[in-house]
Amino acid sequence: MSTAQSHKPGRKKSRSLFQLRQDIPDRVFFAAGFVIPVVLLLMWWLVTSLGLVKPLFLPGPLSVVGEGWRQLTEGILFEDASVSVYRIVVGWAVATVVAVPVGILMGNYRIVEGLFEPLISTARYMPVVALIPLSILWAGIGDGQKILILFLGTFFQQTLMIMDNVKNIDINLIRAGQTLGFTNNEILRRIILPAALPGIWDTFRITIGWTWTYLVVAELVAANSGLGRRIMDAQRYLSTDTILFGTLFIGLLGLLTDYLFKRAGKSLFKWSSQTR
Amino acid sequence: MMTSAKTAAPTISVDGVGRNFTVSGQTLVAIEKIDLDIQQNEFVSIVGTSGCGKSTLLNMIGGLDEPTSGEIRIEGKPVDGPGRDRGFVFQTYSLFEWMTVEKNIRFALEKSSFARAEKDELVAHFIQAVGLSGFEKAYPKQLSGGMKQRVAIARALVYKPSILLMDEPFGALDAQTRGMMQELLLKIWEDHKVTVVFITHDVDEAIFLADRVIVLASRPGRIKKDMRIELDRPRSYEVLTDPKFAAYKREVLTDIREETLKALSAGQG
Ligand SMILES: Nc1ncnc2c1ncn2[C@@H]1O[C@H](COP(=O)(O)OP(=O)(O)O)[C@@H](O)[C@H]1O
Ligand SMILES: [Mg+2]
């Protein structure tokens, strides 16, 4: 094979990284992910250390790291993070527990889709921030209200995505089940559900990312701790280093969640031709 | 056809069957009226241009769809939904990806009344019959297209249906694999004696396999030709160069070409 391919013997073939749709070495791919963040970091550092912008508008990287260290050593970070993670997990889990059955039924029964689809499609465009006053009226000012906001930010979109996951399975799997004599109920539980599960898992991964993005909204009002709350408080005192650190930290936690879901999905669904 | 003694009902009897679909308020006549009797152990291929109603017909025989008019009977009994007297193989591999080869096949036996030991035996037998020994514990993802379709065939036969319905089962395979699968299918058919209805758009494949080739006319679907294939059995690939084969092929191709031209001029191609 190799002799047939090398037109110019002796020359080591260094394939260009810019071939349409061509794979590149894993290590190069991985390293590429750091290029832009590192460049941005350098620019950030340069701009601030040269005094081109006032620290009020953009504090230097070191002072953001310093802020992080302060929060860590004073125990604030851990407290904030645990409160927020708790709210995220519960809000997302409640949304998921409702969205999975509703989405699965919508994906399988046109009548259920007809019942819910118009409502959910409308609701998903509701500005969740605008619902804060109502959410306080309904759920008080405790954790329940935060969880309600996270639920509202996650549930509608998630339900529609799960419906699509279910619809995307090969119709012939269902037909195969019918020809083998299984009842609708058995087909639902033993064929449709497992077949749709890798896709649903991916929806889980994506939607929990969205739940993270609603954290600040959830902790906007009537919260005295939490990562989002810390950012909003910092706004009042114009402590931009706290704002920046908080935002980056939420981003990092989101990234971590994403990674965990990806890893878990890979090992749970080894059999799936979708996971690679 | 005069099979005088014991004139049992045909295995499959399609009696004046029509099927309309409603597409955005309009009635689409997918199948106008089809009459077709298929005898026990017969191997029947159905060919026709795409969209002429082949799948619709097969689905109705399989009980996955209902005729708008007419009736389909299996061994004299009207079809009322899918049944374990019929096995189905689809063009998409339609395997249960989360189950191993063995479990996929065994899953098909769940609704059977065979004893446990018998089931084990059947699974083992069919894995061997489709040439997948050694792959019992493999997952579908790890198999090639041809191997996947062999699992699907085993799954459709393991519960001992008397009829095997196949909807372009080899349509997604490359030419070489396809040839191997055709020979394998003929061997299984000869060993297990089932009635096969085989849909394909490959004329060679249709003739090579079948006792009878049915050509469907399109829009609305109806039978254009019902042709007996008098080639020796057992068949091997050598038959492909037989002059009789070429004559059959010419006849079917002429029909299909006519239908395709009609469809094109009707702006439906
Ligand atoms: N569920 C359905 N709803 C509406 N139209 C359908 C449906 N199934 C098939 N048809 C139409 O019926 C015709 C025959 O389809 P089909 O049996 O799948 O053709 P073939 O298998 O020969 O390619 C096509 O015009 C197709 O669009
Ligand atoms: Mg078809």
PDB file of N, CA, C and O in Angstrom, chain A residues 170 172-183 186 190-192 194-196 269-276, chain B residues 59 62 64 82-84 86-88 90-99 107-108 110-111 139 141 155-156 159:
ATOM      1  N   ASP A 170     -35.348   4.470  13.866  1.00  0.00           N
ATOM      2  CA  ASP A 170     -35.777   3.823  12.634  1.00  0.00           C
ATOM      3  C   ASP A 170     -37.170   3.211  12.835  1.00  0.00           C
ATOM      4  O   ASP A 170     -37.365   2.378  13.707  1.00  0.00           O
ATOM      5  N   ASN A 172     -38.575   1.076  11.245  1.00  0.00           N
ATOM      6  CA  ASN A 172     -38.574  -0.376  11.054  1.00  0.00           C
ATOM      7  C   ASN A 172     -38.260  -1.151  12.322  1.00  0.00           C
ATOM      8  O   ASN A 172     -38.563  -2.336  12.419  1.00  0.00           O
ATOM      9  N   LEU A 173     -37.643  -0.488  13.304  1.00  0.00           N
ATOM     10  CA  LEU A 173     -37.445  -1.159  14.601  1.00  0.00           C
ATOM     11  C   LEU A 173     -38.803  -1.434  15.228  1.00  0.00           C
ATOM     12  O   LEU A 173     -39.039  -2.503  15.806  1.00  0.00           O
ATOM     13  N   ILE A 174     -39.690  -0.457  15.126  1.00  0.00           N
ATOM     14  CA  ILE A 174     -41.032  -0.619  15.677  1.00  0.00           C
ATOM     15  C   ILE A 174     -41.783  -1.696  14.898  1.00  0.00           C
ATOM     16  O   ILE A 174     -42.415  -2.577  15.470  1.00  0.00           O
ATOM     17  N   ARG A 175     -41.649  -1.626  13.589  1.00  0.00           N
ATOM     18  CA  ARG A 175     -42.312  -2.639  12.762  1.00  0.00           C
ATOM     19  C   ARG A 175     -41.785  -4.030  13.070  1.00  0.00           C
ATOM     20  O   ARG A 175     -42.545  -4.985  13.132  1.00  0.00           O
ATOM     21  N   ALA A 176     -40.470  -4.134  13.247  1.00  0.00           N
ATOM     22  CA  ALA A 176     -39.899  -5.434  13.591  1.00  0.00           C
ATOM     23  C   ALA A 176     -40.545  -5.935  14.877  1.00  0.00           C
ATOM     24  O   ALA A 176     -40.958  -7.093  14.964  1.00  0.00           O
ATOM     25  N   GLY A 177     -40.676  -5.065  15.858  1.00  0.00           N
ATOM     26  CA  GLY A 177     -41.314  -5.452  17.112  1.00  0.00           C
ATOM     27  C   GLY A 177     -42.746  -5.924  16.892  1.00  0.00           C
ATOM     28  O   GLY A 177     -43.176  -6.915  17.485  1.00  0.00           O
ATOM     29  N   GLN A 178     -43.450  -5.240  16.004  1.00  0.00           N
ATOM     30  CA  GLN A 178     -44.832  -5.648  15.728  1.00  0.00           C
ATOM     31  C   GLN A 178     -44.885  -7.023  15.066  1.00  0.00           C
ATOM     32  O   GLN A 178     -45.701  -7.861  15.438  1.00  0.00           O
ATOM     33  N   THR A 179     -43.981  -7.247  14.112  1.00  0.00           N
ATOM     34  CA  THR A 179     -44.017  -8.547  13.439  1.00  0.00           C
ATOM     35  C   THR A 179     -43.609  -9.672  14.393  1.00  0.00           C
ATOM     36  O   THR A 179     -43.978 -10.815  14.201  1.00  0.00           O
ATOM     37  N   LEU A 180     -42.851  -9.328  15.430  1.00  0.00           N
ATOM     38  CA  LEU A 180     -42.436 -10.363  16.384  1.00  0.00           C
ATOM     39  C   LEU A 180     -43.492 -10.586  17.463  1.00  0.00           C
ATOM     40  O   LEU A 180     -43.288 -11.375  18.378  1.00  0.00           O
ATOM     41  N   GLY A 181     -44.590  -9.864  17.371  1.00  0.00           N
ATOM     42  CA  GLY A 181     -45.711 -10.140  18.259  1.00  0.00           C
ATOM     43  C   GLY A 181     -45.725  -9.359  19.561  1.00  0.00           C
ATOM     44  O   GLY A 181     -46.451  -9.724  20.483  1.00  0.00           O
ATOM     45  N   PHE A 182     -44.938  -8.305  19.666  1.00  0.00           N
ATOM     46  CA  PHE A 182     -44.933  -7.532  20.903  1.00  0.00           C
ATOM     47  C   PHE A 182     -46.082  -6.523  20.924  1.00  0.00           C
ATOM     48  O   PHE A 182     -46.500  -6.029  19.874  1.00  0.00           O
ATOM     49  N   THR A 183     -46.575  -6.253  22.123  1.00  0.00           N
ATOM     50  CA  THR A 183     -47.657  -5.281  22.248  1.00  0.00           C
ATOM     51  C   THR A 183     -47.078  -3.872  22.171  1.00  0.00           C
ATOM     52  O   THR A 183     -45.872  -3.675  22.332  1.00  0.00           O
ATOM     53  N   GLU A 186     -45.042  -3.039  25.168  1.00  0.00           N
ATOM     54  CA  GLU A 186     -43.727  -3.696  25.182  1.00  0.00           C
ATOM     55  C   GLU A 186     -42.787  -3.040  24.184  1.00  0.00           C
ATOM     56  O   GLU A 186     -41.595  -2.855  24.459  1.00  0.00           O
ATOM     57  N   ARG A 190     -39.381  -1.671  25.471  1.00  0.00           N
ATOM     58  CA  ARG A 190     -38.242  -2.542  25.203  1.00  0.00           C
ATOM     59  C   ARG A 190     -37.552  -2.267  23.883  1.00  0.00           C
ATOM     60  O   ARG A 190     -36.457  -2.761  23.636  1.00  0.00           O
ATOM     61  N   ILE A 191     -38.193  -1.494  23.013  1.00  0.00           N
ATOM     62  CA  ILE A 191     -37.548  -1.190  21.734  1.00  0.00           C
ATOM     63  C   ILE A 191     -37.341   0.316  21.568  1.00  0.00           C
ATOM     64  O   ILE A 191     -36.223   0.777  21.399  1.00  0.00           O
ATOM     65  N   ILE A 192     -38.432   1.065  21.655  1.00  0.00           N
ATOM     66  CA  ILE A 192     -38.320   2.504  21.392  1.00  0.00           C
ATOM     67  C   ILE A 192     -37.427   3.183  22.424  1.00  0.00           C
ATOM     68  O   ILE A 192     -36.522   3.944  22.081  1.00  0.00           O
ATOM     69  N   PRO A 194     -34.974   1.998  24.598  1.00  0.00           N
ATOM     70  CA  PRO A 194     -33.526   1.794  24.454  1.00  0.00           C
ATOM     71  C   PRO A 194     -32.971   2.351  23.153  1.00  0.00           C
ATOM     72  O   PRO A 194     -31.857   2.886  23.137  1.00  0.00           O
ATOM     73  N   ALA A 195     -33.737   2.271  22.081  1.00  0.00           N
ATOM     74  CA  ALA A 195     -33.216   2.772  20.804  1.00  0.00           C
ATOM     75  C   ALA A 195     -33.026   4.285  20.856  1.00  0.00           C
ATOM     76  O   ALA A 195     -32.108   4.826  20.254  1.00  0.00           O
ATOM     77  N   ALA A 196     -33.911   4.968  21.582  1.00  0.00           N
ATOM     78  CA  ALA A 196     -33.827   6.435  21.633  1.00  0.00           C
ATOM     79  C   ALA A 196     -32.876   6.920  22.717  1.00  0.00           C
ATOM     80  O   ALA A 196     -32.502   8.093  22.735  1.00  0.00           O
ATOM     81  N   PHE A 269     -23.301   3.684  26.405  1.00  0.00           N
ATOM     82  CA  PHE A 269     -23.868   3.309  25.110  1.00  0.00           C
ATOM     83  C   PHE A 269     -22.789   2.891  24.132  1.00  0.00           C
ATOM     84  O   PHE A 269     -22.772   3.322  22.985  1.00  0.00           O
ATOM     85  N   LYS A 270     -21.903   2.037  24.612  1.00  0.00           N
ATOM     86  CA  LYS A 270     -20.839   1.518  23.750  1.00  0.00           C
ATOM     87  C   LYS A 270     -21.402   0.871  22.498  1.00  0.00           C
ATOM     88  O   LYS A 270     -20.801   0.911  21.439  1.00  0.00           O
ATOM     89  N   TRP A 271     -22.574   0.271  22.654  1.00  0.00           N
ATOM     90  CA  TRP A 271     -23.183  -0.470  21.544  1.00  0.00           C
ATOM     91  C   TRP A 271     -23.715   0.442  20.448  1.00  0.00           C
ATOM     92  O   TRP A 271     -23.977   0.009  19.343  1.00  0.00           O
ATOM     93  N   SER A 272     -23.905   1.717  20.765  1.00  0.00           N
ATOM     94  CA  SER A 272     -24.594   2.590  19.820  1.00  0.00           C
ATOM     95  C   SER A 272     -23.696   2.982  18.661  1.00  0.00           C
ATOM     96  O   SER A 272     -22.548   3.359  18.852  1.00  0.00           O
ATOM     97  N   SER A 273     -24.243   2.924  17.450  1.00  0.00           N
ATOM     98  CA  SER A 273     -23.437   3.330  16.305  1.00  0.00           C
ATOM     99  C   SER A 273     -23.301   4.852  16.249  1.00  0.00           C
ATOM    100  O   SER A 273     -22.532   5.377  15.474  1.00  0.00           O
ATOM    101  N   GLN A 274     -24.074   5.550  17.079  1.00  0.00           N
ATOM    102  CA  GLN A 274     -23.951   7.010  17.113  1.00  0.00           C
ATOM    103  C   GLN A 274     -22.745   7.468  17.922  1.00  0.00           C
ATOM    104  O   GLN A 274     -22.185   8.507  17.647  1.00  0.00           O
ATOM    105  N   THR A 275     -22.412   6.712  18.971  1.00  0.00           N
ATOM    106  CA  THR A 275     -21.282   7.129  19.799  1.00  0.00           C
ATOM    107  C   THR A 275     -19.994   6.602  19.193  1.00  0.00           C
ATOM    108  O   THR A 275     -19.893   5.445  18.793  1.00  0.00           O
ATOM    109  N   ARG A 276     -19.021   7.482  19.133  1.00  0.00           N
ATOM    110  CA  ARG A 276     -17.748   7.058  18.568  1.00  0.00           C
ATOM    111  C   ARG A 276     -16.631   7.310  19.536  1.00  0.00           C
ATOM    112  O   ARG A 276     -16.755   8.103  20.439  1.00  0.00           O
TER     113      ARG A 276
ATOM    114  N   ASN B  59     -46.224  -4.522   3.108  1.00  0.00           N
ATOM    115  CA  ASN B  59     -46.659  -4.156   4.457  1.00  0.00           C
ATOM    116  C   ASN B  59     -48.071  -4.669   4.739  1.00  0.00           C
ATOM    117  O   ASN B  59     -48.375  -5.081   5.864  1.00  0.00           O
ATOM    118  N   GLY B  62     -47.912  -8.232   5.391  1.00  0.00           N
ATOM    119  CA  GLY B  62     -47.335  -8.411   6.724  1.00  0.00           C
ATOM    120  C   GLY B  62     -48.256  -7.960   7.851  1.00  0.00           C
ATOM    121  O   GLY B  62     -47.963  -8.187   9.016  1.00  0.00           O
ATOM    122  N   LEU B  64     -48.852  -4.873   8.598  1.00  0.00           N
ATOM    123  CA  LEU B  64     -48.391  -3.598   9.151  1.00  0.00           C
ATOM    124  C   LEU B  64     -49.216  -2.443   8.599  1.00  0.00           C
ATOM    125  O   LEU B  64     -49.098  -1.311   9.051  1.00  0.00           O
ATOM    126  N   PRO B  82     -50.046  -8.014  12.210  1.00  0.00           N
ATOM    127  CA  PRO B  82     -48.900  -8.913  12.037  1.00  0.00           C
ATOM    128  C   PRO B  82     -49.151 -10.227  12.762  1.00  0.00           C
ATOM    129  O   PRO B  82     -49.963 -10.282  13.677  1.00  0.00           O
ATOM    130  N   GLY B  83     -48.481 -11.262  12.340  1.00  0.00           N
ATOM    131  CA  GLY B  83     -48.662 -12.538  13.014  1.00  0.00           C
ATOM    132  C   GLY B  83     -47.394 -13.344  12.938  1.00  0.00           C
ATOM    133  O   GLY B  83     -46.514 -13.055  12.120  1.00  0.00           O
ATOM    134  N   ARG B  84     -47.292 -14.334  13.777  1.00  0.00           N
ATOM    135  CA  ARG B  84     -46.057 -15.093  13.840  1.00  0.00           C
ATOM    136  C   ARG B  84     -45.976 -16.162  12.759  1.00  0.00           C
ATOM    137  O   ARG B  84     -45.050 -16.973  12.733  1.00  0.00           O
ATOM    138  N   ARG B  86     -45.659 -15.016   9.835  1.00  0.00           N
ATOM    139  CA  ARG B  86     -44.887 -14.251   8.853  1.00  0.00           C
ATOM    140  C   ARG B  86     -43.642 -13.625   9.496  1.00  0.00           C
ATOM    141  O   ARG B  86     -43.724 -13.090  10.594  1.00  0.00           O
ATOM    142  N   GLY B  87     -42.532 -13.715   8.796  1.00  0.00           N
ATOM    143  CA  GLY B  87     -41.313 -13.038   9.241  1.00  0.00           C
ATOM    144  C   GLY B  87     -41.026 -11.903   8.278  1.00  0.00           C
ATOM    145  O   GLY B  87     -41.390 -11.978   7.104  1.00  0.00           O
ATOM    146  N   PHE B  88     -40.389 -10.844   8.776  1.00  0.00           N
ATOM    147  CA  PHE B  88     -40.203  -9.641   7.964  1.00  0.00           C
ATOM    148  C   PHE B  88     -38.733  -9.228   8.005  1.00  0.00           C
ATOM    149  O   PHE B  88     -38.133  -9.175   9.067  1.00  0.00           O
ATOM    150  N   PHE B  90     -36.369  -5.981   6.657  1.00  0.00           N
ATOM    151  CA  PHE B  90     -36.463  -4.648   6.067  1.00  0.00           C
ATOM    152  C   PHE B  90     -35.154  -4.249   5.403  1.00  0.00           C
ATOM    153  O   PHE B  90     -34.107  -4.832   5.677  1.00  0.00           O
ATOM    154  N   GLN B  91     -35.240  -3.203   4.580  1.00  0.00           N
ATOM    155  CA  GLN B  91     -34.010  -2.757   3.926  1.00  0.00           C
ATOM    156  C   GLN B  91     -33.014  -2.183   4.937  1.00  0.00           C
ATOM    157  O   GLN B  91     -31.834  -2.482   4.902  1.00  0.00           O
ATOM    158  N   THR B  92     -33.511  -1.324   5.827  1.00  0.00           N
ATOM    159  CA  THR B  92     -32.635  -0.854   6.903  1.00  0.00           C
ATOM    160  C   THR B  92     -32.444  -2.052   7.819  1.00  0.00           C
ATOM    161  O   THR B  92     -33.361  -2.847   7.988  1.00  0.00           O
ATOM    162  N   TYR B  93     -31.273  -2.169   8.399  1.00  0.00           N
ATOM    163  CA  TYR B  93     -30.973  -3.424   9.084  1.00  0.00           C
ATOM    164  C   TYR B  93     -31.925  -3.680  10.247  1.00  0.00           C
ATOM    165  O   TYR B  93     -32.202  -4.802  10.595  1.00  0.00           O
ATOM    166  N   SER B  94     -32.398  -2.610  10.840  1.00  0.00           N
ATOM    167  CA  SER B  94     -33.393  -2.713  11.907  1.00  0.00           C
ATOM    168  C   SER B  94     -33.071  -3.755  12.970  1.00  0.00           C
ATOM    169  O   SER B  94     -33.931  -4.487  13.410  1.00  0.00           O
ATOM    170  N   LEU B  95     -31.812  -3.782  13.363  1.00  0.00           N
ATOM    171  CA  LEU B  95     -31.444  -4.653  14.482  1.00  0.00           C
ATOM    172  C   LEU B  95     -31.527  -3.859  15.773  1.00  0.00           C
ATOM    173  O   LEU B  95     -31.474  -2.632  15.770  1.00  0.00           O
ATOM    174  N   PHE B  96     -31.648  -4.569  16.873  1.00  0.00           N
ATOM    175  CA  PHE B  96     -31.652  -3.914  18.171  1.00  0.00           C
ATOM    176  C   PHE B  96     -30.192  -3.756  18.599  1.00  0.00           C
ATOM    177  O   PHE B  96     -29.539  -4.714  19.013  1.00  0.00           O
ATOM    178  N   GLU B  97     -29.707  -2.536  18.458  1.00  0.00           N
ATOM    179  CA  GLU B  97     -28.267  -2.297  18.604  1.00  0.00           C
ATOM    180  C   GLU B  97     -27.733  -2.606  19.992  1.00  0.00           C
ATOM    181  O   GLU B  97     -26.552  -2.836  20.166  1.00  0.00           O
ATOM    182  N   TRP B  98     -28.633  -2.544  20.990  1.00  0.00           N
ATOM    183  CA  TRP B  98     -28.188  -2.747  22.363  1.00  0.00           C
ATOM    184  C   TRP B  98     -28.157  -4.226  22.732  1.00  0.00           C
ATOM    185  O   TRP B  98     -27.873  -4.590  23.856  1.00  0.00           O
ATOM    186  N   MET B  99     -28.504  -5.083  21.782  1.00  0.00           N
ATOM    187  CA  MET B  99     -28.462  -6.523  22.047  1.00  0.00           C
ATOM    188  C   MET B  99     -27.390  -7.167  21.183  1.00  0.00           C
ATOM    189  O   MET B  99     -27.163  -6.739  20.052  1.00  0.00           O
ATOM    190  N   PHE B 107     -34.639 -12.653  21.033  1.00  0.00           N
ATOM    191  CA  PHE B 107     -35.743 -11.729  21.309  1.00  0.00           C
ATOM    192  C   PHE B 107     -36.983 -12.108  20.492  1.00  0.00           C
ATOM    193  O   PHE B 107     -38.115 -11.995  20.948  1.00  0.00           O
ATOM    194  N   ALA B 108     -36.739 -12.608  19.290  1.00  0.00           N
ATOM    195  CA  ALA B 108     -37.842 -12.972  18.405  1.00  0.00           C
ATOM    196  C   ALA B 108     -38.595 -14.199  18.897  1.00  0.00           C
ATOM    197  O   ALA B 108     -39.703 -14.473  18.457  1.00  0.00           O
ATOM    198  N   GLU B 110     -39.344 -14.691  22.061  1.00  0.00           N
ATOM    199  CA  GLU B 110     -39.946 -14.448  23.360  1.00  0.00           C
ATOM    200  C   GLU B 110     -41.425 -14.785  23.386  1.00  0.00           C
ATOM    201  O   GLU B 110     -41.943 -15.271  24.378  1.00  0.00           O
ATOM    202  N   LYS B 111     -42.108 -14.519  22.292  1.00  0.00           N
ATOM    203  CA  LYS B 111     -43.559 -14.757  22.250  1.00  0.00           C
ATOM    204  C   LYS B 111     -43.890 -16.158  21.740  1.00  0.00           C
ATOM    205  O   LYS B 111     -45.026 -16.443  21.403  1.00  0.00           O
ATOM    206  N   TYR B 139     -21.915  -7.157  18.945  1.00  0.00           N
ATOM    207  CA  TYR B 139     -23.010  -6.205  18.821  1.00  0.00           C
ATOM    208  C   TYR B 139     -23.154  -5.796  17.353  1.00  0.00           C
ATOM    209  O   TYR B 139     -22.156  -5.771  16.625  1.00  0.00           O
ATOM    210  N   LYS B 141     -23.249  -3.098  15.840  1.00  0.00           N
ATOM    211  CA  LYS B 141     -22.297  -2.067  15.441  1.00  0.00           C
ATOM    212  C   LYS B 141     -20.988  -2.646  14.911  1.00  0.00           C
ATOM    213  O   LYS B 141     -20.338  -2.050  14.058  1.00  0.00           O
ATOM    214  N   ARG B 155     -33.344 -13.620  12.562  1.00  0.00           N
ATOM    215  CA  ARG B 155     -34.367 -13.165  13.502  1.00  0.00           C
ATOM    216  C   ARG B 155     -35.769 -13.359  12.931  1.00  0.00           C
ATOM    217  O   ARG B 155     -36.714 -13.639  13.651  1.00  0.00           O
ATOM    218  N   ALA B 156     -35.887 -13.223  11.613  1.00  0.00           N
ATOM    219  CA  ALA B 156     -37.205 -13.343  10.989  1.00  0.00           C
ATOM    220  C   ALA B 156     -37.619 -14.804  10.809  1.00  0.00           C
ATOM    221  O   ALA B 156     -38.786 -15.091  10.594  1.00  0.00           O
ATOM    222  N   TYR B 159     -38.466 -18.104  14.640  1.00  0.00           N
ATOM    223  CA  TYR B 159     -39.705 -18.562  15.268  1.00  0.00           C
ATOM    224  C   TYR B 159     -40.559 -19.395  14.310  1.00  0.00           C
ATOM    225  O   TYR B 159     -41.728 -19.628  14.548  1.00  0.00           O
TER     226      TYR B 159
END
